[in-house]
């Protein structure tokens, strides 16, 4: 079991460019979560899929951020027109069920210059 | 809706000393409770979890936590801290519904271990 895989591990973009972050959940897990972590704000929930369906996107900024889960094996978080304040570590987690133990990936460290 | 409070943003202890990290939750029923640890430049890892049953839960690396319904608390303890325990610790709560409820995380407590 390789655990939750996130790619890339590091990404540097220029202001205004697009960034796409990938997450491969643990096989058999039905729930996938995205979080953003910064020193100032700490761990922030972004969005949550269960059985590929979006369940809760209450943490997603309404503009520029979108997430998809086209199949059981991966989810993407896309940030359009990146801004310096989007710089953060983006964590993906998966679990057997929504309320169960979450297994986190190592994160993608995004730096927007 | 459930919520979690970790009142201490930072705790400093000496190596070999005992440790307690505090966690208070808000939920009228009996929730599922979790403690996660995050080492530098890594994702969060589960330390231990509580499902309704024995109030004292044993975890990895000598950690344990005790659930108290009367105090709405789930404090994490360790008898003797090691320098490798230097990390950020997160408490989380979720509702045992079998539905789509997601865990809610506290803001984390940064543990600093002095030699």
Coordinates of C-alpha atoms in Angstrom, one line a residue:
Chain A
X1 CA 0.0 0.0 0.0
X2 CA 1.7 3.2 -1.2
X3 CA -0.5 5.5 0.8
X4 CA -2.0 8.7 -0.6
X5 CA 0.1 10.0 -3.5
X6 CA 0.3 13.7 -4.3
X7 CA 2.0 15.2 -7.3
X8 CA 3.9 17.3 -7.7
X9 CA 5.5 17.6 -4.3
X10 CA 6.6 21.2 -5.1
X11 CA 5.3 23.7 -7.6
X12 CA 6.4 27.2 -8.4
X13 CA 4.1 29.4 -10.5
X14 CA 4.1 33.0 -11.6
X15 CA 1.3 35.2 -10.6
X16 CA -1.7 34.7 -12.9
X17 CA -0.7 31.2 -14.0
X18 CA -2.8 28.1 -13.5
X19 CA -1.8 25.3 -11.1
X20 CA -3.2 21.8 -11.1
X21 CA -2.5 19.5 -8.1
X22 CA -3.1 15.8 -8.3
X23 CA -4.1 13.3 -5.6
X24 CA -4.3 9.5 -5.8
X25 CA -6.3 8.1 -2.8
X26 CA -5.7 4.8 -1.2
X27 CA -7.4 2.1 -3.2
X28 CA -10.8 1.2 -1.8
X29 CA -11.2 4.5 0.0
X30 CA -14.5 6.2 -0.8
X31 CA -13.8 9.6 0.6
X32 CA -11.3 12.2 -0.6
X33 CA -10.6 15.5 1.2
X34 CA -8.5 18.6 0.2
X35 CA -7.0 20.9 2.8
X36 CA -4.8 24.0 2.7
X37 CA -2.2 24.6 5.3
X38 CA -0.4 27.9 6.0
X39 CA 1.5 29.2 9.0
X40 CA -1.0 32.0 9.6
X41 CA -4.3 30.1 9.0
X42 CA -3.3 26.6 10.0
X43 CA -5.2 23.7 8.5
X44 CA -8.2 24.8 6.4
X45 CA -10.7 22.4 4.9
X46 CA -11.4 23.0 1.3
X47 CA -13.6 20.3 -0.2
X48 CA -14.7 16.6 0.2
X49 CA -15.8 13.9 -2.2
X50 CA -17.5 10.7 -1.4
X51 CA -17.8 8.0 -4.1
X52 CA -16.6 10.6 -6.5
X53 CA -19.5 12.9 -5.8
X54 CA -18.9 16.4 -4.3
X55 CA -20.3 16.4 -0.8
X56 CA -19.0 19.6 0.8
X57 CA -17.1 22.4 -0.8
X58 CA -17.8 25.0 1.9
X59 CA -14.1 25.8 2.3
X60 CA -13.4 26.4 -1.4
X61 CA -12.8 30.0 -2.4
X62 CA -15.6 30.8 -4.8
X63 CA -13.4 32.2 -7.5
X64 CA -10.4 30.6 -9.1
X65 CA -10.5 27.3 -7.1
X66 CA -12.1 24.1 -8.4
X67 CA -11.9 20.4 -7.6
X68 CA -12.9 17.3 -9.5
X69 CA -12.8 13.6 -9.0
X70 CA -13.4 12.0 -12.4
X71 CA -12.7 8.5 -11.2
X72 CA -12.0 6.5 -8.1
X73 CA -8.2 6.7 -8.5
X74 CA -7.6 10.4 -8.6
X75 CA -8.8 13.9 -7.7
X76 CA -7.5 17.2 -8.9
X77 CA -7.5 20.7 -7.4
X78 CA -7.1 23.5 -9.9
X79 CA -6.3 27.0 -9.1
X80 CA -6.7 29.5 -11.9
X81 CA -4.9 32.8 -12.1
X82 CA -2.8 32.0 -9.0
X83 CA -2.0 34.8 -6.5
X84 CA 0.8 35.1 -4.0
X85 CA -1.8 34.5 -1.2
X86 CA -2.4 31.0 -2.7
X87 CA 1.1 30.0 -1.6
X88 CA 0.5 27.1 0.9
X89 CA 0.9 23.4 1.4
X90 CA -2.1 21.6 -0.1
X91 CA -2.9 18.3 1.6
X92 CA -5.0 15.5 0.2
X93 CA -6.5 12.8 2.5
X94 CA -8.6 9.7 1.9
X95 CA -10.7 7.6 4.2
X96 CA -13.0 4.5 4.1
X97 CA -15.9 6.7 5.0
X98 CA -16.4 10.4 5.6
X99 CA -16.3 10.2 9.3
X100 CA -13.5 7.7 9.6
X101 CA -9.7 7.9 10.0
X102 CA -8.1 10.1 7.4
X103 CA -4.9 9.1 5.7
X104 CA -2.9 12.1 4.5
X105 CA -0.6 12.5 1.6
X106 CA 2.7 14.4 2.0
X107 CA 1.3 17.5 0.4
X108 CA 2.1 19.7 -2.5
X109 CA 4.0 22.9 -1.6
X110 CA 2.8 25.7 -3.9
X111 CA 4.8 28.9 -4.2
X112 CA 3.3 31.7 -6.3
X113 CA 5.8 34.4 -7.2
Chain B
X1 CA -22.4 21.2 14.2
X2 CA -19.4 19.8 16.0
X3 CA -16.3 21.8 16.9
X4 CA -12.9 21.3 18.5
X5 CA -10.7 23.6 20.6
X6 CA -7.1 23.1 21.3
X7 CA -6.4 25.9 23.8
X8 CA -2.6 25.7 23.7
X9 CA -1.0 26.8 20.5
X10 CA 2.4 25.8 21.8
X11 CA 3.7 23.6 24.6
X12 CA 7.3 23.3 25.7
X13 CA 8.6 20.3 27.7
X14 CA 11.9 18.8 28.6
X15 CA 12.9 15.5 27.2
X16 CA 11.8 12.8 29.7
X17 CA 9.1 14.9 31.2
X18 CA 5.4 13.9 31.1
X19 CA 3.1 15.6 28.6
X20 CA -0.6 16.5 28.3
X21 CA -2.0 18.2 25.3
X22 CA -5.6 19.5 25.7
X23 CA -8.5 19.0 23.4
X24 CA -12.1 20.1 24.1
X25 CA -15.0 19.3 21.7
X26 CA -18.5 20.5 21.3
X27 CA -21.1 17.9 20.3
X28 CA -24.2 16.9 22.2
X29 CA -23.8 13.1 21.6
X30 CA -20.7 10.8 21.8
X31 CA -18.5 11.5 18.8
X32 CA -15.6 9.8 17.2
X33 CA -12.3 11.5 18.3
X34 CA -8.9 11.4 16.8
X35 CA -5.4 12.7 17.5
X36 CA -3.1 13.2 14.6
X37 CA 0.6 14.2 14.5
X38 CA 2.4 16.1 11.8
X39 CA 6.2 16.0 11.6
X40 CA 8.0 18.7 9.6
X41 CA 7.3 18.6 5.9
X42 CA 5.0 15.6 6.2
X43 CA 1.3 15.0 6.1
X44 CA -0.7 14.2 9.2
X45 CA -0.5 10.7 10.7
X46 CA -3.0 9.1 13.0
X47 CA -1.8 8.7 16.6
X48 CA -4.9 7.2 18.1
X49 CA -8.7 7.2 17.8
X50 CA -11.7 6.8 20.1
X51 CA -14.8 5.0 19.1
X52 CA -17.4 4.6 21.9
X53 CA -16.1 2.1 24.5
X54 CA -13.2 2.2 26.8
X55 CA -12.5 5.9 27.6
X56 CA -8.7 5.4 27.6
X57 CA -7.3 4.8 24.2
X58 CA -3.7 3.6 23.6
X59 CA -1.9 4.9 20.5
X60 CA 1.5 4.6 18.9
X61 CA 4.8 5.5 20.5
X62 CA 3.5 5.5 24.0
X63 CA 0.7 8.0 23.6
X64 CA -2.7 7.6 25.1
X65 CA -5.8 9.7 25.4
X66 CA -8.7 9.8 27.7
X67 CA -12.3 10.6 26.7
X68 CA -14.4 12.4 29.2
X69 CA -18.1 13.0 28.3
X70 CA -18.7 15.1 31.4
X71 CA -15.8 17.4 30.5
X72 CA -16.2 17.2 26.7
X73 CA -12.5 16.5 26.5
X74 CA -10.1 14.2 24.8
X75 CA -6.7 15.0 26.2
X76 CA -3.5 13.4 24.9
X77 CA -0.9 12.2 27.3
X78 CA 2.6 10.7 27.3
X79 CA 4.6 9.6 30.4
X80 CA 8.0 10.4 29.0
X81 CA 8.6 12.7 26.0
X82 CA 11.4 12.0 23.5
X83 CA 13.0 14.6 21.3
X84 CA 11.5 12.8 18.3
X85 CA 8.0 13.8 19.6
X86 CA 8.8 17.4 18.5
X87 CA 5.9 18.0 16.1
X88 CA 2.4 19.5 15.7
X89 CA -0.5 17.6 17.2
X90 CA -4.1 17.9 15.9
X91 CA -7.3 16.8 17.6
X92 CA -10.3 16.0 15.4
X93 CA -13.9 15.1 16.0
X94 CA -16.5 13.5 13.8
X95 CA -20.1 12.3 14.1
X96 CA -20.7 8.6 14.0
X97 CA -23.6 8.7 11.5
X98 CA -22.5 6.4 8.7
X99 CA -23.3 9.4 6.5
X100 CA -21.3 12.2 4.9
X101 CA -20.1 14.0 7.9
X102 CA -16.5 15.0 7.8
X103 CA -14.1 15.3 10.7
X104 CA -13.5 18.8 12.1
X105 CA -9.9 19.6 13.1
X106 CA -8.6 21.8 15.9
X107 CA -5.9 24.4 15.1
X108 CA -3.1 22.3 16.4
X109 CA -0.6 22.4 19.3
X110 CA 3.0 22.7 18.5
X111 CA 5.1 20.6 20.8
X112 CA 8.7 21.8 21.5
X113 CA 11.0 19.4 23.3
X114 CA 14.1 20.7 25.1
X115 CA 17.1 18.4 25.8

